[in-house]
PDB file of C-alpha atoms in Angstrom:
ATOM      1  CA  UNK A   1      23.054  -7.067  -6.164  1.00  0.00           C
ATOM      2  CA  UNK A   2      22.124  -5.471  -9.460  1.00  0.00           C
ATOM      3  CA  UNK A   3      18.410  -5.008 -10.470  1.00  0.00           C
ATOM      4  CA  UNK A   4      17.159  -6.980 -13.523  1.00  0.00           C
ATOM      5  CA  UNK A   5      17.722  -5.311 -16.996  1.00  0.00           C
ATOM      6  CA  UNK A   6      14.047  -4.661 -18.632  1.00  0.00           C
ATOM      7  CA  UNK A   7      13.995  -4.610 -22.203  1.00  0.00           C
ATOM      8  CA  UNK A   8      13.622  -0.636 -23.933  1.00  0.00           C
ATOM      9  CA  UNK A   9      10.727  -2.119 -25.741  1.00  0.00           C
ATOM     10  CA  UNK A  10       8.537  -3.336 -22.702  1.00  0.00           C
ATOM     11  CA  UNK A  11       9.243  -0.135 -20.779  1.00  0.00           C
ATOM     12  CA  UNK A  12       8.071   1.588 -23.523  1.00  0.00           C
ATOM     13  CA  UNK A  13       4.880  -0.836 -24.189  1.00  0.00           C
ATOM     14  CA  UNK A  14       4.240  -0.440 -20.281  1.00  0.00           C
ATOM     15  CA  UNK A  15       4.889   3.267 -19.809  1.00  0.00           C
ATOM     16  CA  UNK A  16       2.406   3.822 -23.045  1.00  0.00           C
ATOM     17  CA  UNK A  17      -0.130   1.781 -21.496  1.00  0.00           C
ATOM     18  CA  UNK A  18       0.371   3.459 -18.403  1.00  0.00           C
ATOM     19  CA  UNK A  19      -0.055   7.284 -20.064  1.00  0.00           C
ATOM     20  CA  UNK A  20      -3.277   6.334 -21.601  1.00  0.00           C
ATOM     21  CA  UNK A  21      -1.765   5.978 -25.537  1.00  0.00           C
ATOM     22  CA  UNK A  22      -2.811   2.782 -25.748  1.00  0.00           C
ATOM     23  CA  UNK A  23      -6.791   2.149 -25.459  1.00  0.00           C
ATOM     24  CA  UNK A  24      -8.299   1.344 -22.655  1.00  0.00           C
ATOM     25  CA  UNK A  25     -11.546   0.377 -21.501  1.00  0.00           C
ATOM     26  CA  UNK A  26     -13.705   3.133 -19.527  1.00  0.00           C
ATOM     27  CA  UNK A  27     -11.694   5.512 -21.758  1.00  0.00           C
ATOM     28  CA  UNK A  28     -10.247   8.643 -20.614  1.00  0.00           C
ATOM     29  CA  UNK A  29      -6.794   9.382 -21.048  1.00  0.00           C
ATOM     30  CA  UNK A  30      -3.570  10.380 -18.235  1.00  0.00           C
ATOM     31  CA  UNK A  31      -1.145  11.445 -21.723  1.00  0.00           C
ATOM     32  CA  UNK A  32       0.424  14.551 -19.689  1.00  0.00           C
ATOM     33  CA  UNK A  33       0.932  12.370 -16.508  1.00  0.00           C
ATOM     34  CA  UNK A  34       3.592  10.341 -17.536  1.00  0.00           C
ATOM     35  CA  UNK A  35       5.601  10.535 -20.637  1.00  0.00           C
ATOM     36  CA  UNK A  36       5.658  12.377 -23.976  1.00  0.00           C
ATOM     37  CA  UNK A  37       5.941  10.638 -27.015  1.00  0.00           C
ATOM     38  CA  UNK A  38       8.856  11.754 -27.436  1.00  0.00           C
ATOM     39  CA  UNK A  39      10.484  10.699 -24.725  1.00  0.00           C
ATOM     40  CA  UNK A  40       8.634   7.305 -24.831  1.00  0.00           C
ATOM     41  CA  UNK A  41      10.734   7.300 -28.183  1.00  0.00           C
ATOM     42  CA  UNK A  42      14.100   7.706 -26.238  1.00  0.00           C
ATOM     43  CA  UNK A  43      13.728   5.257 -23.985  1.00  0.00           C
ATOM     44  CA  UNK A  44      16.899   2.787 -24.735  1.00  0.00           C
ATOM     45  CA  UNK A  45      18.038   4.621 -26.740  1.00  0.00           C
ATOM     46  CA  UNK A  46      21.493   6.573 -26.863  1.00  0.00           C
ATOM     47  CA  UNK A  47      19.314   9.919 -26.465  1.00  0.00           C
ATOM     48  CA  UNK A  48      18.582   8.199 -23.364  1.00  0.00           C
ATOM     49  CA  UNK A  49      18.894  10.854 -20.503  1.00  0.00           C
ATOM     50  CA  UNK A  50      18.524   8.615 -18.188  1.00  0.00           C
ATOM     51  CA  UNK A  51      20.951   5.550 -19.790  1.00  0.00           C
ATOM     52  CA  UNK A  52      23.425   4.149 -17.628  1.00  0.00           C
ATOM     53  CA  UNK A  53      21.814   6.808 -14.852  1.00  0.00           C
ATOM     54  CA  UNK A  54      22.449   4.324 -12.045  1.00  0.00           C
ATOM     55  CA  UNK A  55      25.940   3.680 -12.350  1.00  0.00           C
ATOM     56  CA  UNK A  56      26.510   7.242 -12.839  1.00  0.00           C
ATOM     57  CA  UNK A  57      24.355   7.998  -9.953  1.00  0.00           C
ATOM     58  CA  UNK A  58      26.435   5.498  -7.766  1.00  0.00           C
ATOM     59  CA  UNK A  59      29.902   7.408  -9.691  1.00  0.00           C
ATOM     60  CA  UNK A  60      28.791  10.924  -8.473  1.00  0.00           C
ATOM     61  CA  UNK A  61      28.138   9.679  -4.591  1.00  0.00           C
ATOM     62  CA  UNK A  62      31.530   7.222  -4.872  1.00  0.00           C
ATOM     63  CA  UNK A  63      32.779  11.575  -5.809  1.00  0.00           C
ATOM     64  CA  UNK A  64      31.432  13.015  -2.983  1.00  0.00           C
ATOM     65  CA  UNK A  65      32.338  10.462  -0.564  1.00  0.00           C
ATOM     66  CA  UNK A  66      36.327  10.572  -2.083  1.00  0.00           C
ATOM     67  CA  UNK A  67      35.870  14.096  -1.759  1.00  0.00           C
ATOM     68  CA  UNK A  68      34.729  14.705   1.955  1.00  0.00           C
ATOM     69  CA  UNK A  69      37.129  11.401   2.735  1.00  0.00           C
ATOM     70  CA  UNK A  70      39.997  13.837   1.584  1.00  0.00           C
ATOM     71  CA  UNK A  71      41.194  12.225  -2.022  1.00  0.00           C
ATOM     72  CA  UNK A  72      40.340  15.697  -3.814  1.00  0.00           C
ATOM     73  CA  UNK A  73      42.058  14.294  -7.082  1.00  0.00           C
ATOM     74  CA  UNK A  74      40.422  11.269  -7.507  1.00  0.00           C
ATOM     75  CA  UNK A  75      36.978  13.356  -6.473  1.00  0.00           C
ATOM     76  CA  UNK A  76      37.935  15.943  -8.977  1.00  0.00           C
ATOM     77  CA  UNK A  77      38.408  13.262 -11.780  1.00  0.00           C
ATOM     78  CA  UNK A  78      35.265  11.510 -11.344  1.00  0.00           C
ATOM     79  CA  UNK A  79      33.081  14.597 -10.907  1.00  0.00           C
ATOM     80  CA  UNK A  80      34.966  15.220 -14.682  1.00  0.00           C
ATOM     81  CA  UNK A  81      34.028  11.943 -15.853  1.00  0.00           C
ATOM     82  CA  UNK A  82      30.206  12.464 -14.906  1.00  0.00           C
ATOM     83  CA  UNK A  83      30.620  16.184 -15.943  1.00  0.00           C
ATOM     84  CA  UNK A  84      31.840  14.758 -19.748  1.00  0.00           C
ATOM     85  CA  UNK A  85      28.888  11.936 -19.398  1.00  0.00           C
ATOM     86  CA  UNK A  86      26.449  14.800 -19.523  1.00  0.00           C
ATOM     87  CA  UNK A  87      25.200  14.052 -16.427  1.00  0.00           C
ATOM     88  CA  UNK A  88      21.286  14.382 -15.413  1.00  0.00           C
ATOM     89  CA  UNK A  89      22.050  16.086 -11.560  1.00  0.00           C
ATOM     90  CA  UNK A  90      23.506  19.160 -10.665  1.00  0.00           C
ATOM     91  CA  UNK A  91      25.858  18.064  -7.635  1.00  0.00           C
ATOM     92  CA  UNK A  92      28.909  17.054  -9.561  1.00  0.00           C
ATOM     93  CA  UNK A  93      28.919  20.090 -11.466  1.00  0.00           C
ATOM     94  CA  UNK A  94      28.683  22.344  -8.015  1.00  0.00           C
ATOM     95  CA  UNK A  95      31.424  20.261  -5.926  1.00  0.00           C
ATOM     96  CA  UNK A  96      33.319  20.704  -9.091  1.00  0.00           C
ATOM     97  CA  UNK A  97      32.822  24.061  -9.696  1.00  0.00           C
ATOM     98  CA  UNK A  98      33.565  24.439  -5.744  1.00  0.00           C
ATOM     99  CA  UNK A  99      36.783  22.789  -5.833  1.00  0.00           C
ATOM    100  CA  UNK A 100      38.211  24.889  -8.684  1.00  0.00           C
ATOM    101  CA  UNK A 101      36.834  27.874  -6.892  1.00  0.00           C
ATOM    102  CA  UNK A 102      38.469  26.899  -3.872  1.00  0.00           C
ATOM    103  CA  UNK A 103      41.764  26.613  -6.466  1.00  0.00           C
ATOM    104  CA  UNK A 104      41.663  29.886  -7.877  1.00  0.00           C
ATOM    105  CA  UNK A 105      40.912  28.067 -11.100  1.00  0.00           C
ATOM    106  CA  UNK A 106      38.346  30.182 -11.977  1.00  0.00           C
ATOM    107  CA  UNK A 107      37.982  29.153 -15.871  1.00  0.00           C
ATOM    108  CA  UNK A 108      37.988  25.888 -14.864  1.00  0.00           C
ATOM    109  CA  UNK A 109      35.157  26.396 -12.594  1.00  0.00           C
ATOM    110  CA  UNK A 110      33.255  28.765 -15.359  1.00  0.00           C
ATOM    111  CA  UNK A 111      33.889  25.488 -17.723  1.00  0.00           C
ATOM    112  CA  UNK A 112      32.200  23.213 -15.608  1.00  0.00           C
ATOM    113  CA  UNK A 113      29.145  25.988 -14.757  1.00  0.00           C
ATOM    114  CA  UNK A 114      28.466  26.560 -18.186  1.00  0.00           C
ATOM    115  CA  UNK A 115      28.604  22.747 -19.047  1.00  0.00           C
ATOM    116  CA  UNK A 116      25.465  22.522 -16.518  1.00  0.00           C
ATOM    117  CA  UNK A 117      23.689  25.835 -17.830  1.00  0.00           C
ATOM    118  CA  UNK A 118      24.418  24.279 -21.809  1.00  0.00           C
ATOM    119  CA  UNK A 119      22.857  20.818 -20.394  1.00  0.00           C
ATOM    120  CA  UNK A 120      19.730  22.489 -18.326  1.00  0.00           C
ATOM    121  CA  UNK A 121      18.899  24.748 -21.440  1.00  0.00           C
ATOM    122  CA  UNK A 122      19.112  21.438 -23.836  1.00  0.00           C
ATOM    123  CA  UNK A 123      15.775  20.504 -23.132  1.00  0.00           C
ATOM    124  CA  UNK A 124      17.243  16.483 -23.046  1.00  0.00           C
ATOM    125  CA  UNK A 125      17.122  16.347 -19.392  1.00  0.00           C
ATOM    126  CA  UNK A 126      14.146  14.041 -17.902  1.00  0.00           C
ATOM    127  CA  UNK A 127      10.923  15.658 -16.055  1.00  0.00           C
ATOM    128  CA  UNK A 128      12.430  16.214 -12.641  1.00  0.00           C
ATOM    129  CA  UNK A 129      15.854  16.956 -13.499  1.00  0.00           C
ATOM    130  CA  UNK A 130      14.885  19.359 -16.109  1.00  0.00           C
ATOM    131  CA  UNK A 131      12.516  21.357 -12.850  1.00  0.00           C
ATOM    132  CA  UNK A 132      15.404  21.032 -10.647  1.00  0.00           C
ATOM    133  CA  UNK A 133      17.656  22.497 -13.039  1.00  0.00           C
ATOM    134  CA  UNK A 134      15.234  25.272 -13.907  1.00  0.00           C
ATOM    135  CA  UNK A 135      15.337  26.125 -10.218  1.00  0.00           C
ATOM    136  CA  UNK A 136      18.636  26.406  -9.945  1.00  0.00           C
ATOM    137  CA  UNK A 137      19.314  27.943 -13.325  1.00  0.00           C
ATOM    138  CA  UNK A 138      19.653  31.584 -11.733  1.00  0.00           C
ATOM    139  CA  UNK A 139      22.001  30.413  -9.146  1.00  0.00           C
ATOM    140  CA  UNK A 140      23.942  29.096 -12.064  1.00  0.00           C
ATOM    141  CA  UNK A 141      24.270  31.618 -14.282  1.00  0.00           C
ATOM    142  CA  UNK A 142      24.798  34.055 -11.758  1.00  0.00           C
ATOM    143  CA  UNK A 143      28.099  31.704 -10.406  1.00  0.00           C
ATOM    144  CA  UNK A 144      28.740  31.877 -14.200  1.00  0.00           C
ATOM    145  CA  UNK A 145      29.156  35.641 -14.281  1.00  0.00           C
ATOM    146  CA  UNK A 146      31.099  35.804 -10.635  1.00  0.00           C
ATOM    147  CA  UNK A 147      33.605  33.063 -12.730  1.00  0.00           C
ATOM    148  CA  UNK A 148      34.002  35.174 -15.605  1.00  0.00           C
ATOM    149  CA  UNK A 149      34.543  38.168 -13.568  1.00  0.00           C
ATOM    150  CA  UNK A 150      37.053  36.518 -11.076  1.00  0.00           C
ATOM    151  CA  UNK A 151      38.841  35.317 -14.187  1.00  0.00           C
ATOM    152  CA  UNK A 152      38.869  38.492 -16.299  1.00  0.00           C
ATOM    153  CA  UNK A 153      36.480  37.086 -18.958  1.00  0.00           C
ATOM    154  CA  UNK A 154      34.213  40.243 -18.368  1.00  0.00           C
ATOM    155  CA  UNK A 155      30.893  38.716 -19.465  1.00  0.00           C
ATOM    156  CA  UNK A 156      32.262  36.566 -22.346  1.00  0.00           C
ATOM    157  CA  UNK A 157      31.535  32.728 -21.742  1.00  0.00           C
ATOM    158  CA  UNK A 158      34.089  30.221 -21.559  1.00  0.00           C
ATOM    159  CA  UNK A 159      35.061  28.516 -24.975  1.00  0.00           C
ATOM    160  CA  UNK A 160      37.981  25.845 -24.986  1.00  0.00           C
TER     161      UNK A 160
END
């Protein structure tokens, strides 16, 4: 069963509300609790972090369940899909990355790496994605440089 669609508009009307941008009575304001204006702006639309996010989110665990069930090819062509979606979570990039790893594909798994690192650094990713992916940002990089050494690229990133 699929959760009702709510209209961009009213989400953005309600999440204002709730932020304190629109007046209230007793006053006071909760503007850095919720959402920026900025992101109140993006809401719906195709800068949208978050658009499409659950059947992307249901995508990268349909991946991960392919993957430990044994299909590695259909796992690895999802986890591309949701890797070329820009997608907001970390996991498909790092079974990716693993699998190519585990191939000896080592720009392949450099490509994928620095697709995350490019996407954490954006500054596009929502709230808690964007303070999971600064936590894992040194982890990152520093799989980035054991890629580019494994596959002779010195420190050079990958470029296709």
């Amino acid at each position: 069963m699929r959760a009702p669609v709510i209209p961009a508009s009213l989400l953005r009307r309600l999440l204002s509300r709730l932020s304190g941008r629109e007046e209230r009575s007793g006053g006071g304001s909760r503007s850095s609790f919720l959402l920026s204006d900025e992101e109140l702006t993006r809401i719906g639309t195709e800068e949208d972090p978050l658009r499409d996010y659950e059947e992307a989110a249901a995508r990268s665990l349909e991946a991960l369940r392919t993957e430990q069930g044994g299909d590695t090819e259909r796992a690895v062509r999802l986890y591309e899909e949701l890797v070329a979606s820009g997608f907001v979570e970390s996991r498909p990039y790092e079974r990716l990355a693993d699998i190519y790893e585990r191939r000896r594909h080592y720009q392949e798994a450099l490509r994928v790496t620095e697709s995350y690192l490019r996407l954490a650094r954006s500054g596009r990713m929502p709230r808690g994605a964007q303070r999971s992916a600064n936590r894992k940002l040194a982890a990152f990089e520093a799989r980035a440089e054991r890629y580019r050494t494994l596959s002779g690229r010195g420190g050079e990133p990958y470029s296709r």
